PDB file of C-alpha atoms and ligand atoms in Angstrom:
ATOM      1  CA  UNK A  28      85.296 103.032  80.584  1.00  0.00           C
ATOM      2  CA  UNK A  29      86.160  99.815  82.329  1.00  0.00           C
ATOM      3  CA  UNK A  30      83.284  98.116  83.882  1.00  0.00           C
ATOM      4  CA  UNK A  31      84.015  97.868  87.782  1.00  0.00           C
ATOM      5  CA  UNK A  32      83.630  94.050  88.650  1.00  0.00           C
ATOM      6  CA  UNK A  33      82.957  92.904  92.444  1.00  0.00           C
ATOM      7  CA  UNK A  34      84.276  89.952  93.823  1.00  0.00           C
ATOM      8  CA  UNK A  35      83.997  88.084  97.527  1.00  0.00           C
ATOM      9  CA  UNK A  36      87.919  87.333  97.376  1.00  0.00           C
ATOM     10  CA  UNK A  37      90.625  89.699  98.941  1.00  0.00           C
ATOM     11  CA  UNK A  38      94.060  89.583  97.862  1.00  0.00           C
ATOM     12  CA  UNK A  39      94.862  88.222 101.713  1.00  0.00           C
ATOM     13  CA  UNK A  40      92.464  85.687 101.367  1.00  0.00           C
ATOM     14  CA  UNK A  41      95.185  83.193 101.185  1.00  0.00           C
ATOM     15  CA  UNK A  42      97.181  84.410 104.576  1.00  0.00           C
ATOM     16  CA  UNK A  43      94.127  84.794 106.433  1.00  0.00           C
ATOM     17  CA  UNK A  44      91.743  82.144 108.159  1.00  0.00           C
ATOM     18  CA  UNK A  45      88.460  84.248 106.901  1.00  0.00           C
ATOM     19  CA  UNK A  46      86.412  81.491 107.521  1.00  0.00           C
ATOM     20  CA  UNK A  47      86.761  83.223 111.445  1.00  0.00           C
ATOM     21  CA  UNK A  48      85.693  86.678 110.782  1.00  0.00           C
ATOM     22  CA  UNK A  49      84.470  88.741 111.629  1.00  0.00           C
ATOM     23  CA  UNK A  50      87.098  89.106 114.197  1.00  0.00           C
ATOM     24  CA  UNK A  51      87.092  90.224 117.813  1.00  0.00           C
ATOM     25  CA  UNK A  52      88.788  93.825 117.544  1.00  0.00           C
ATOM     26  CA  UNK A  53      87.156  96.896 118.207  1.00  0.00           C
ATOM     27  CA  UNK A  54      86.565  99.880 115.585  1.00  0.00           C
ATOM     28  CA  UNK A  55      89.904 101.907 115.827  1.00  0.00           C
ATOM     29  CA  UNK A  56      92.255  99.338 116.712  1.00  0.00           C
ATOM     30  CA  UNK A  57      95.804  99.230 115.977  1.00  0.00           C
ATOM     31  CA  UNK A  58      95.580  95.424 115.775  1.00  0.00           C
ATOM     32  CA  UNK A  59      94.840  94.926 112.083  1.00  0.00           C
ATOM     33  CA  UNK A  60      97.124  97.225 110.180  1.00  0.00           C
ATOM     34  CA  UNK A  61     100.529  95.282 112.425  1.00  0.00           C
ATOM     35  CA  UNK A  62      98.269  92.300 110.794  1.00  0.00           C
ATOM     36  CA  UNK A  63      98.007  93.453 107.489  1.00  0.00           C
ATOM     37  CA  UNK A  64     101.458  94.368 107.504  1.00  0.00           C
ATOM     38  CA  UNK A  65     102.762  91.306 109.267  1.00  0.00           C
ATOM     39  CA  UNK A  66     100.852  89.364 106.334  1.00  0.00           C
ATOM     40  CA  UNK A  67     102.199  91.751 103.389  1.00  0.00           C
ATOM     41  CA  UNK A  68     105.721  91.004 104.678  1.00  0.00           C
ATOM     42  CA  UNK A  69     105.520  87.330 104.565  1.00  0.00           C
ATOM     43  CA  UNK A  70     103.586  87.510 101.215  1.00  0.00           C
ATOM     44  CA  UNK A  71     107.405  89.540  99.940  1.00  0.00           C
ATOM     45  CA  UNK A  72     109.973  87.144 102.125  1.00  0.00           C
ATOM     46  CA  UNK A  73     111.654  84.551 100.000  1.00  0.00           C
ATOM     47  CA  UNK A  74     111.135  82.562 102.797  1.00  0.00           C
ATOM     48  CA  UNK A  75     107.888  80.213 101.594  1.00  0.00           C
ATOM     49  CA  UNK A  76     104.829  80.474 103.997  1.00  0.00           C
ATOM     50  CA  UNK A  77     104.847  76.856 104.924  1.00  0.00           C
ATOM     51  CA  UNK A  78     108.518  77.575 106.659  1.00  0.00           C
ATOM     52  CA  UNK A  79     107.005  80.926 108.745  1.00  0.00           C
ATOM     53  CA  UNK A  80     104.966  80.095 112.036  1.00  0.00           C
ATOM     54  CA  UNK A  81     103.424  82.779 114.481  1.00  0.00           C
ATOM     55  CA  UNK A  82     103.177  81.934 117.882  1.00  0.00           C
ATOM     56  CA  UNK A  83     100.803  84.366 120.305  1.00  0.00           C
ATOM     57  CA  UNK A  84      99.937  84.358 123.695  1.00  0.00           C
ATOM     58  CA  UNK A  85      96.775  85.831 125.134  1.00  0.00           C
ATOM     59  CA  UNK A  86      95.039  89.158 124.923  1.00  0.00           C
ATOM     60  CA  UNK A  87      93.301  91.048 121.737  1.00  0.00           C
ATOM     61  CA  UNK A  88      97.092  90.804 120.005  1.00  0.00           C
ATOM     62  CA  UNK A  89      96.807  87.156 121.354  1.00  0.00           C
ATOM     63  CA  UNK A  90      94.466  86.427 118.541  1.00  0.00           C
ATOM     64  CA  UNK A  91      96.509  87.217 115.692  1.00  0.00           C
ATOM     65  CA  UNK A  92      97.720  83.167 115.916  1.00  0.00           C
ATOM     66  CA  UNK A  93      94.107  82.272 114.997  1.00  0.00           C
ATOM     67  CA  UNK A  94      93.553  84.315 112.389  1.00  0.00           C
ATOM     68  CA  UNK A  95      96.379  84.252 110.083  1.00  0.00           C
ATOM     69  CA  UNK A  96      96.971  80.642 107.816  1.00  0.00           C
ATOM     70  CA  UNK A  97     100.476  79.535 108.816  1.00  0.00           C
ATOM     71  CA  UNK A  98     101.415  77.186 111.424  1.00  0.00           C
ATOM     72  CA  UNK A  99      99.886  79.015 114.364  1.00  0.00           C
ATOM     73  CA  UNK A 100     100.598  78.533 118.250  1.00  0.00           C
ATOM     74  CA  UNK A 101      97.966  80.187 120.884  1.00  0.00           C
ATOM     75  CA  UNK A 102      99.637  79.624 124.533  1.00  0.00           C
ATOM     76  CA  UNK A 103      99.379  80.729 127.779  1.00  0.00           C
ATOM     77  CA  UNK A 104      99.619  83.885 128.909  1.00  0.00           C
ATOM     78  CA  UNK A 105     102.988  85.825 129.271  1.00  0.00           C
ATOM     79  CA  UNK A 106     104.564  82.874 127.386  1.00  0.00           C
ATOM     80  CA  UNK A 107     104.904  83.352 123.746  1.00  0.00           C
ATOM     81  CA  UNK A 108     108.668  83.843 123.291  1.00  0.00           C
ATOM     82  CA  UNK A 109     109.545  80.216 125.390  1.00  0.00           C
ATOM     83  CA  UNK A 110     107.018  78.077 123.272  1.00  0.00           C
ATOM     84  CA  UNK A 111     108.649  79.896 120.133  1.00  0.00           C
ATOM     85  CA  UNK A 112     112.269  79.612 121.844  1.00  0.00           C
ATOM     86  CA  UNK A 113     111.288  75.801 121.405  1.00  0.00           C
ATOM     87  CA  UNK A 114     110.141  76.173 118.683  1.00  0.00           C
ATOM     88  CA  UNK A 115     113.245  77.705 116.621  1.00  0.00           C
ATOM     89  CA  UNK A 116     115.620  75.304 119.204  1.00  0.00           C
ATOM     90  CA  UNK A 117     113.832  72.399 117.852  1.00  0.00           C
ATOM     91  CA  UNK A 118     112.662  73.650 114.324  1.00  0.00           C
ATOM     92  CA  UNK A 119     115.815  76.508 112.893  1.00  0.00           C
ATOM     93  CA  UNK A 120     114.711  76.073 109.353  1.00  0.00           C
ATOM     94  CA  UNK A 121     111.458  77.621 110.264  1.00  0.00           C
ATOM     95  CA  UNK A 122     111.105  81.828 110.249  1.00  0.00           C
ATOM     96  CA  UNK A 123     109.511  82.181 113.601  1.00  0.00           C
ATOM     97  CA  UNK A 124     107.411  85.324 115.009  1.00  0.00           C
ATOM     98  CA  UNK A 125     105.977  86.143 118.065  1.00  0.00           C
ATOM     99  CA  UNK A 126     102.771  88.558 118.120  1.00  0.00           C
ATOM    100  CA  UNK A 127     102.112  89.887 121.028  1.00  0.00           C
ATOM    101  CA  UNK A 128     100.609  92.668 123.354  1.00  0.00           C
ATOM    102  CA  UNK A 129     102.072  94.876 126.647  1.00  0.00           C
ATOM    103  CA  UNK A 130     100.312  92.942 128.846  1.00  0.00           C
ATOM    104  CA  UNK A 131     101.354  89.560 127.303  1.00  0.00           C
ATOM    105  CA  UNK A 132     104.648  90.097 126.262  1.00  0.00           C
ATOM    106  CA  UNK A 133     106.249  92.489 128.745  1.00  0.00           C
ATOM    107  CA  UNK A 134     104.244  92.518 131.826  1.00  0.00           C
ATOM    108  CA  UNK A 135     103.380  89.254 132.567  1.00  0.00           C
ATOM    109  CA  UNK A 136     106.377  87.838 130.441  1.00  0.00           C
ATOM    110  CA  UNK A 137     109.080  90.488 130.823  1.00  0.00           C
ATOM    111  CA  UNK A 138     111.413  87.929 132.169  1.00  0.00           C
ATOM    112  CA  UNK A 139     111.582  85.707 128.847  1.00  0.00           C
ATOM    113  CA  UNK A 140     111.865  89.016 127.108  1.00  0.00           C
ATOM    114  CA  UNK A 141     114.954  90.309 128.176  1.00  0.00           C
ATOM    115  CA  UNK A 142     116.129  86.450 128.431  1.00  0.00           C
ATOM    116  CA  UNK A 143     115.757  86.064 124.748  1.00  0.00           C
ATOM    117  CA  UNK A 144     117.114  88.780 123.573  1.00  0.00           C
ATOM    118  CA  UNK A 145     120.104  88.424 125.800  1.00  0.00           C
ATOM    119  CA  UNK A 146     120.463  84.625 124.411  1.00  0.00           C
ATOM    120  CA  UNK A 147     119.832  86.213 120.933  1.00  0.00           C
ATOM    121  CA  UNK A 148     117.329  83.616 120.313  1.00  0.00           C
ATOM    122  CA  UNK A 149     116.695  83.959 116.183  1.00  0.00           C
ATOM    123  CA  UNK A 150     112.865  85.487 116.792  1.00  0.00           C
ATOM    124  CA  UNK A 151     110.851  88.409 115.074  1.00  0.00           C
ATOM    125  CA  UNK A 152     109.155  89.720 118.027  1.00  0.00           C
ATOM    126  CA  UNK A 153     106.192  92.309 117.085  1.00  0.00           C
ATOM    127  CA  UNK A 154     105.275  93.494 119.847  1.00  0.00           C
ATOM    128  CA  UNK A 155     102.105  95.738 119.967  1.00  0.00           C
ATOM    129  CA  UNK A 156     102.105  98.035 122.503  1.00  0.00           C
ATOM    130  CA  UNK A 157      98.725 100.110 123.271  1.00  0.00           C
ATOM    131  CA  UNK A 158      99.731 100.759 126.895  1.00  0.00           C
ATOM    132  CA  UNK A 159      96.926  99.084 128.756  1.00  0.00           C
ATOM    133  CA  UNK A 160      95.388  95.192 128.716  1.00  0.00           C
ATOM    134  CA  UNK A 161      92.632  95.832 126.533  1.00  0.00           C
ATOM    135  CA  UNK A 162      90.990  92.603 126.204  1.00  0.00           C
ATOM    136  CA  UNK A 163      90.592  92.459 129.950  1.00  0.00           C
ATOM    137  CA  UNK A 164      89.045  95.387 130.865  1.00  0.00           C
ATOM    138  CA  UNK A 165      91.698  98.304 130.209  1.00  0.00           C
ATOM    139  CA  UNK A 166      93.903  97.684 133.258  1.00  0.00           C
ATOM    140  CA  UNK A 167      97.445  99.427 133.514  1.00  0.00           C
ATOM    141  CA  UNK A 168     100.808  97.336 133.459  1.00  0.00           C
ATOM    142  CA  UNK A 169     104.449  97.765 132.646  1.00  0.00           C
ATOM    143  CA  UNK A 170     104.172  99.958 129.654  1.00  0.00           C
ATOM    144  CA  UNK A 171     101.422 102.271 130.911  1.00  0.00           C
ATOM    145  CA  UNK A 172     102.584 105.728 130.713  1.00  0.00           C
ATOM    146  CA  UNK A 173     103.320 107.553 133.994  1.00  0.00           C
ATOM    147  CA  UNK A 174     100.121 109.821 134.916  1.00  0.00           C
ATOM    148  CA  UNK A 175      97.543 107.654 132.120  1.00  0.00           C
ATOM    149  CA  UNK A 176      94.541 107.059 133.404  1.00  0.00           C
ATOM    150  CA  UNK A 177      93.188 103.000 133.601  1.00  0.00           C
ATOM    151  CA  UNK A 178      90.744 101.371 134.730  1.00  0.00           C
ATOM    152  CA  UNK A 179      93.053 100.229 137.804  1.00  0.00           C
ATOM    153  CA  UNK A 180      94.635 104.067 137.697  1.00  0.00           C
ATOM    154  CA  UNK A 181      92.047 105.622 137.750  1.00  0.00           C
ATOM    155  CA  UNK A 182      93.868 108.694 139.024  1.00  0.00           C
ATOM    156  CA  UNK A 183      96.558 108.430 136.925  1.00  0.00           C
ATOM    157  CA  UNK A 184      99.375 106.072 137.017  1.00  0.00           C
ATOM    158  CA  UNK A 185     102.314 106.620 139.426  1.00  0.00           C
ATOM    159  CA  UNK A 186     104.711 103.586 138.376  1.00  0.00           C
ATOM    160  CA  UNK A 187     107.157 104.020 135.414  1.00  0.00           C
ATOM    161  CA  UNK A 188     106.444 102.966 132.582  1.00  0.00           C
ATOM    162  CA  UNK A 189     109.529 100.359 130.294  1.00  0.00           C
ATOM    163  CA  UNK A 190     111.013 102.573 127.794  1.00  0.00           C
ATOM    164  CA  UNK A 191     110.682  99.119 125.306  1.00  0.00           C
ATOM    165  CA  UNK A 192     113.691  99.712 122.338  1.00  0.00           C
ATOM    166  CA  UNK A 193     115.678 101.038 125.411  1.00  0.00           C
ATOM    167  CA  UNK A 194     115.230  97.518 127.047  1.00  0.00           C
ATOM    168  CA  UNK A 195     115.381  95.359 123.982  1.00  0.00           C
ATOM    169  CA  UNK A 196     118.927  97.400 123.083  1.00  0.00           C
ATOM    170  CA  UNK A 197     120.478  96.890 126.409  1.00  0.00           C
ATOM    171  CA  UNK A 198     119.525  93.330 126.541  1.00  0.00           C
ATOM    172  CA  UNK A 199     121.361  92.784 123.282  1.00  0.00           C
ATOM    173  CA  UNK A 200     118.735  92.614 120.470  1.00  0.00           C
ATOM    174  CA  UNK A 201     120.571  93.067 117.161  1.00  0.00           C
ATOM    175  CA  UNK A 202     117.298  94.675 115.594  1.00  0.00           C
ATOM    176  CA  UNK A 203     115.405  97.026 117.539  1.00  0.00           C
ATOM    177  CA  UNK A 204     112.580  99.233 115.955  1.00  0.00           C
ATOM    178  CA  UNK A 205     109.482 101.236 116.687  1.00  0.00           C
ATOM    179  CA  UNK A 206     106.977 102.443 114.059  1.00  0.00           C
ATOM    180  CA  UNK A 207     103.543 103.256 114.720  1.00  0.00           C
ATOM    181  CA  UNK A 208     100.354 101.007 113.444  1.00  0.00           C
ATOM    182  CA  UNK A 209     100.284 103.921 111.199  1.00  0.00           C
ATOM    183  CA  UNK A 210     103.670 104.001 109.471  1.00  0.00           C
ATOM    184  CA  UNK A 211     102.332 100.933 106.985  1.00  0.00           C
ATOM    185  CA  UNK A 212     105.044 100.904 104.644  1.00  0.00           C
ATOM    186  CA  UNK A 213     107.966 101.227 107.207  1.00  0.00           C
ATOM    187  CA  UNK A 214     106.400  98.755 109.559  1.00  0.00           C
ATOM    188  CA  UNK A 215     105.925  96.432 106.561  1.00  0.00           C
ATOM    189  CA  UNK A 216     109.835  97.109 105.776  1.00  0.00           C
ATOM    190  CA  UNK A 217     110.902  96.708 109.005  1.00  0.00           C
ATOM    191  CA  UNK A 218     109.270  93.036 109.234  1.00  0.00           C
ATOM    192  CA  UNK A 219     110.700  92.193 106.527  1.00  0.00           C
ATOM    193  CA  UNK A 220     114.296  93.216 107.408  1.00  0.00           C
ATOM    194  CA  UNK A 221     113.477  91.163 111.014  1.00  0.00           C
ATOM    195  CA  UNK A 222     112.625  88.456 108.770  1.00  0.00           C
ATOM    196  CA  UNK A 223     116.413  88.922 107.277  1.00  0.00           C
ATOM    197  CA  UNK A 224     118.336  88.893 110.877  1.00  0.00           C
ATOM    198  CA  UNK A 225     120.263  86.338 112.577  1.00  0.00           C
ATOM    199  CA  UNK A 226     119.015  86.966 116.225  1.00  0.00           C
ATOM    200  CA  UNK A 227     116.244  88.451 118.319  1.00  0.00           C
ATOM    201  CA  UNK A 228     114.295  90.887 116.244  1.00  0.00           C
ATOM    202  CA  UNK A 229     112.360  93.620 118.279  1.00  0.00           C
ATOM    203  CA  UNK A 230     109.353  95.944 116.219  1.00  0.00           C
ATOM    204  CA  UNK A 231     107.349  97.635 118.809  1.00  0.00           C
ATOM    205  CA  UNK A 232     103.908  99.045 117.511  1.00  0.00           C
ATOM    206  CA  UNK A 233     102.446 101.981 119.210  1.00  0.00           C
ATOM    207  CA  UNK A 234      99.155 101.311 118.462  1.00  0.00           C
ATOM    208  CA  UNK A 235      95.309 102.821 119.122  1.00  0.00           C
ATOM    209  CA  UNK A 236      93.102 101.352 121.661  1.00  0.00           C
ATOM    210  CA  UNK A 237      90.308 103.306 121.845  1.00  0.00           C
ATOM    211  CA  UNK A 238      87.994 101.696 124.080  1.00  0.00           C
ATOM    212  CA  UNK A 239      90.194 100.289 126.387  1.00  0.00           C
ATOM    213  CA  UNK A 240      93.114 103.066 126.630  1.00  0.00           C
ATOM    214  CA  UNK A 241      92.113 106.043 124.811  1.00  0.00           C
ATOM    215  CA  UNK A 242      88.649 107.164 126.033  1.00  0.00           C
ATOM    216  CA  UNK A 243      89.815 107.081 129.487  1.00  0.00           C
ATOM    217  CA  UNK A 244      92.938 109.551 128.056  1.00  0.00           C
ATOM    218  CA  UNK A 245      90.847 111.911 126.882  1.00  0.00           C
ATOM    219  CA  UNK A 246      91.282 111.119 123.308  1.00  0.00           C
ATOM    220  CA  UNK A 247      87.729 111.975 121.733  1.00  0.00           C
ATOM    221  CA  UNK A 248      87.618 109.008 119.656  1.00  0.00           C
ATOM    222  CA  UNK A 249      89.525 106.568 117.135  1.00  0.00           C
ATOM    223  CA  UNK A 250      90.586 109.281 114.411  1.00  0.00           C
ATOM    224  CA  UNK A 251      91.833 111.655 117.782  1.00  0.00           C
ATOM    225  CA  UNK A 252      94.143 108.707 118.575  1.00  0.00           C
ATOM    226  CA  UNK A 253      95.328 107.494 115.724  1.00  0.00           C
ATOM    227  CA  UNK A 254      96.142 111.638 114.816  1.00  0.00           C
ATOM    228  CA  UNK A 255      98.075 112.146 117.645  1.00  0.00           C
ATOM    229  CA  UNK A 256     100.134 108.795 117.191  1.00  0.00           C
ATOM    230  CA  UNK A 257     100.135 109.626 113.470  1.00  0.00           C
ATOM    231  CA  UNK A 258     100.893 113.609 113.771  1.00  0.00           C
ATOM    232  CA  UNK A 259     102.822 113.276 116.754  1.00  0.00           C
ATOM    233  CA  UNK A 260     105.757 110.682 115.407  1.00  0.00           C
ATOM    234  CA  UNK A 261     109.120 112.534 114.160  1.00  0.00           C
ATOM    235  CA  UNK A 262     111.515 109.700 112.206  1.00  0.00           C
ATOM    236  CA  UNK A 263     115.148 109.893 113.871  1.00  0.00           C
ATOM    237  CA  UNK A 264     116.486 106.516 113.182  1.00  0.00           C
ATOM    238  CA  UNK A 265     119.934 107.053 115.093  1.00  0.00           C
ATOM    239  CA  UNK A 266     117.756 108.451 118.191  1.00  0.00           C
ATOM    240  CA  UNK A 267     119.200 108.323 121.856  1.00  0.00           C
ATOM    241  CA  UNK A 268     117.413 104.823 123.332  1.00  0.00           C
ATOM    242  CA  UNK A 269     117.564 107.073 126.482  1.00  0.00           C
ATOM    243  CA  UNK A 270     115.241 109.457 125.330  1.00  0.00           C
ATOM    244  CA  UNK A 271     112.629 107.428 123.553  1.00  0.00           C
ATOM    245  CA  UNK A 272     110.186 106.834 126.263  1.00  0.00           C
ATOM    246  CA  UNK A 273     106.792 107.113 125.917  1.00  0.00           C
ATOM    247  CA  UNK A 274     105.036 110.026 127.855  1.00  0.00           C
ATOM    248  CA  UNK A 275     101.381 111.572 128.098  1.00  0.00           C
ATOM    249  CA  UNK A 276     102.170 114.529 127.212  1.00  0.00           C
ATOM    250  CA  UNK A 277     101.259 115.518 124.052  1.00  0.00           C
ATOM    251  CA  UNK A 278     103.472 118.138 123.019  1.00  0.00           C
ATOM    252  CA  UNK A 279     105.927 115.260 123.548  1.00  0.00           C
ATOM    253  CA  UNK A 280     106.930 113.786 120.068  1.00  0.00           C
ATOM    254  CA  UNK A 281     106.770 109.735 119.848  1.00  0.00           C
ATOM    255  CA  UNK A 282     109.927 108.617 118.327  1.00  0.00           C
ATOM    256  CA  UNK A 283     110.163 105.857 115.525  1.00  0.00           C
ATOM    257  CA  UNK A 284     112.559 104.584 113.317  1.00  0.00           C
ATOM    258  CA  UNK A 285     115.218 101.481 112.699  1.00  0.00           C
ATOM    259  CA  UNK A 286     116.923 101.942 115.722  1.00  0.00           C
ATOM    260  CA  UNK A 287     119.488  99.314 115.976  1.00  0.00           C
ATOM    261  CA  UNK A 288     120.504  97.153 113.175  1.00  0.00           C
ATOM    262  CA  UNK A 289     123.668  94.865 113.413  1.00  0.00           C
ATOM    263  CA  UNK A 290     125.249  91.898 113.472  1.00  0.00           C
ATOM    264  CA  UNK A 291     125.122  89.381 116.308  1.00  0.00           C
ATOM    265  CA  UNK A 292     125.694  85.717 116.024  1.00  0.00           C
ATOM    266  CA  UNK A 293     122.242  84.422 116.970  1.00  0.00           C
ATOM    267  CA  UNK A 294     122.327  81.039 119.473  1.00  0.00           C
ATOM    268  CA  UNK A 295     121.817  78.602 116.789  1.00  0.00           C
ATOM    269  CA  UNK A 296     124.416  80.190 114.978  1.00  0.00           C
ATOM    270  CA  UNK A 297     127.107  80.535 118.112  1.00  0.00           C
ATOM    271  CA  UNK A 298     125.673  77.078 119.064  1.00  0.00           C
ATOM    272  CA  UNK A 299     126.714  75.316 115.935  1.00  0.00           C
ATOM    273  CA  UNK A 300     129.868  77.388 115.666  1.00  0.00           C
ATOM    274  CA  UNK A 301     130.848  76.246 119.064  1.00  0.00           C
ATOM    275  CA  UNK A 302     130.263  72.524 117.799  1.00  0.00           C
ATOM    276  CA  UNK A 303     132.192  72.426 114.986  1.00  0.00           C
ATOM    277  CA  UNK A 304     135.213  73.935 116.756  1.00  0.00           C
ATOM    278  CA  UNK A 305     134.279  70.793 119.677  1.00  0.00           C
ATOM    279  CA  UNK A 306     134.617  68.462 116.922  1.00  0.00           C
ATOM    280  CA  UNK A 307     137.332  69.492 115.351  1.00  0.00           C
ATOM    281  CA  UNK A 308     139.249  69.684 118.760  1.00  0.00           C
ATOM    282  CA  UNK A 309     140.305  72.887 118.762  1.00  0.00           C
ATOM    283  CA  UNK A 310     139.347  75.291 121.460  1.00  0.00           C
TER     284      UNK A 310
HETATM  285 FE1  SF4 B 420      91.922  96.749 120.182  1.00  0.00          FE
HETATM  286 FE2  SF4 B 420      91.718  97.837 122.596  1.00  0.00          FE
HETATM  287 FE3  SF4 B 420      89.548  96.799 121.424  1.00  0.00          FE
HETATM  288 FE4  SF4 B 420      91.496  95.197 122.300  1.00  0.00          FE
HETATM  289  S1  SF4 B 420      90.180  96.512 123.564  1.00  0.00           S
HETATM  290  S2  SF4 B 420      90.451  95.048 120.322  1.00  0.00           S
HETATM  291  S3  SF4 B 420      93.344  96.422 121.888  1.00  0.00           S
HETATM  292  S4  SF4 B 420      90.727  98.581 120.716  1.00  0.00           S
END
């Protein structure tokens, strides 16, 4: 039999900045699989890791920037995608990703959002989504389920919550999916097909967070929320966009799959197109 060796290296050790663990997330959280996946993906891309960057803004998804070794970008908060607009405006040759949270991303930066993806600004957005801001203190905002329970609903909440591939889609995103922090291998897939586009890229990640969102949602604990996310997710890839929301409800299924997938001319692309027509004089 094959003596079992032990070693202090992981086979990430080269994607992640270790030398900063242990790292800030709690027991449970969603957080590290998108990572693990985000990391696997860029490990397959032919794309070579000095050319990818990450750029995060703040919250517990916030941190991804500082732990993974690429070019990295922490900013302010609600204002990933228009330091990473810059970015890709300034920089096309590099594969640029955004990594981001609810709060961060949609609530507090919803405008640049549907901006972006309008513009078709050549991004890979992953976009975590575990319906509360966790790093804060477990408040509600734009992608809290109607009737959850926050620490700011403490009732339950009475807004509406975004219905996120329904808004990426009508704002024009060429690639729009939704896979849970679960679905590893189709998550992993998926960033690597955003990695592929010409244009805005949207993942969303329904993902556990079980001390800011869950225990307040009667979820017993981690392995209760990551079940129902896990047990409660039916594949339909050519889904209705209307009917994708998120509810509390738990006889409600949460839909994932590839939902939209086509092509777009990104900016850069109808940018230079428009250029070389300029030059050549024609209109
Ligand atoms: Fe994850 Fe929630 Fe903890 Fe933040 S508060 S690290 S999102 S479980």
């Amino acid at each position: 039999m094959k003596a079992l060796t032990y070693t202090d290296s992981h086979p990430t050790d080269a994607l992640l900045r270790a030398e900063r663990f242990p790292h800030i997330w709690c027991p449970g959280c969603g957080i590290g699989n998108a990572v693990r996946c985000y990391v696997a993906a860029m490990e397959a891309s032919e794309t070579p890791l000095d050319k990818h960057a990450v750029v995060s803004g703040i919250g517990c998804s916030g941190r991804v920037a500082g732990y993974v070794n690429i070019d990295s970008y922490h900013t302010t908060h609600g204002r990933p995608i228009p330091f990473a607009t810059g970015l890709k405006l300034m920089k096309p040759e590099l594969e640029v990703t955004v990594f981001s949270g609810d709060g961060d991303l949609i609530t507090i930066g919803g405008n640049h959002f549907i901006h972006a993806a309008r513009r078709n600004i050549d991004l890979n957005i992953l976009f975590v989504n575990n319906f509360n801001y966790g790093m804060t203190g477990g408040q509600f905002g734009a992608t809290t389920p109607h009737a959850a329970r926050t620490t700011t609903t403490p009732y339950g909440n009475y807004e509406q919550a975004f219905n996120m591939p329904l808004l990426a889609a009508a704002a024009g995103a060429p690639f729009v999916a939704r896979w849970t922090s679960l679905h590893v291998r189709q998550l992993r897939a998926a960033i690597e097909r955003a990695f592929e586009v010409d244009g805005f890229a949207f993942i969303e990640i329904i993902s556990p967070c079980p001390i800011g969102f869950g225990r307040k949602n009667r979820f017993a604990d981690a392995m209760d929320e990551m079940g129902h996310f896990r047990e409660g997710a039916i594949v339909d890839h050519d889904a209705d966009l209307r009917e994708v929301g998120v509810t509390m409800r738990r006889e409600d299924p949460i839909v994932v799959g590839n939902f939209v997938d086509k092509e777009v001319p990104s900016y850069n692309t109808g940018k230079s197109r428009l250029l070389e027509r300029v030059l050549r004089g024609s209109k």
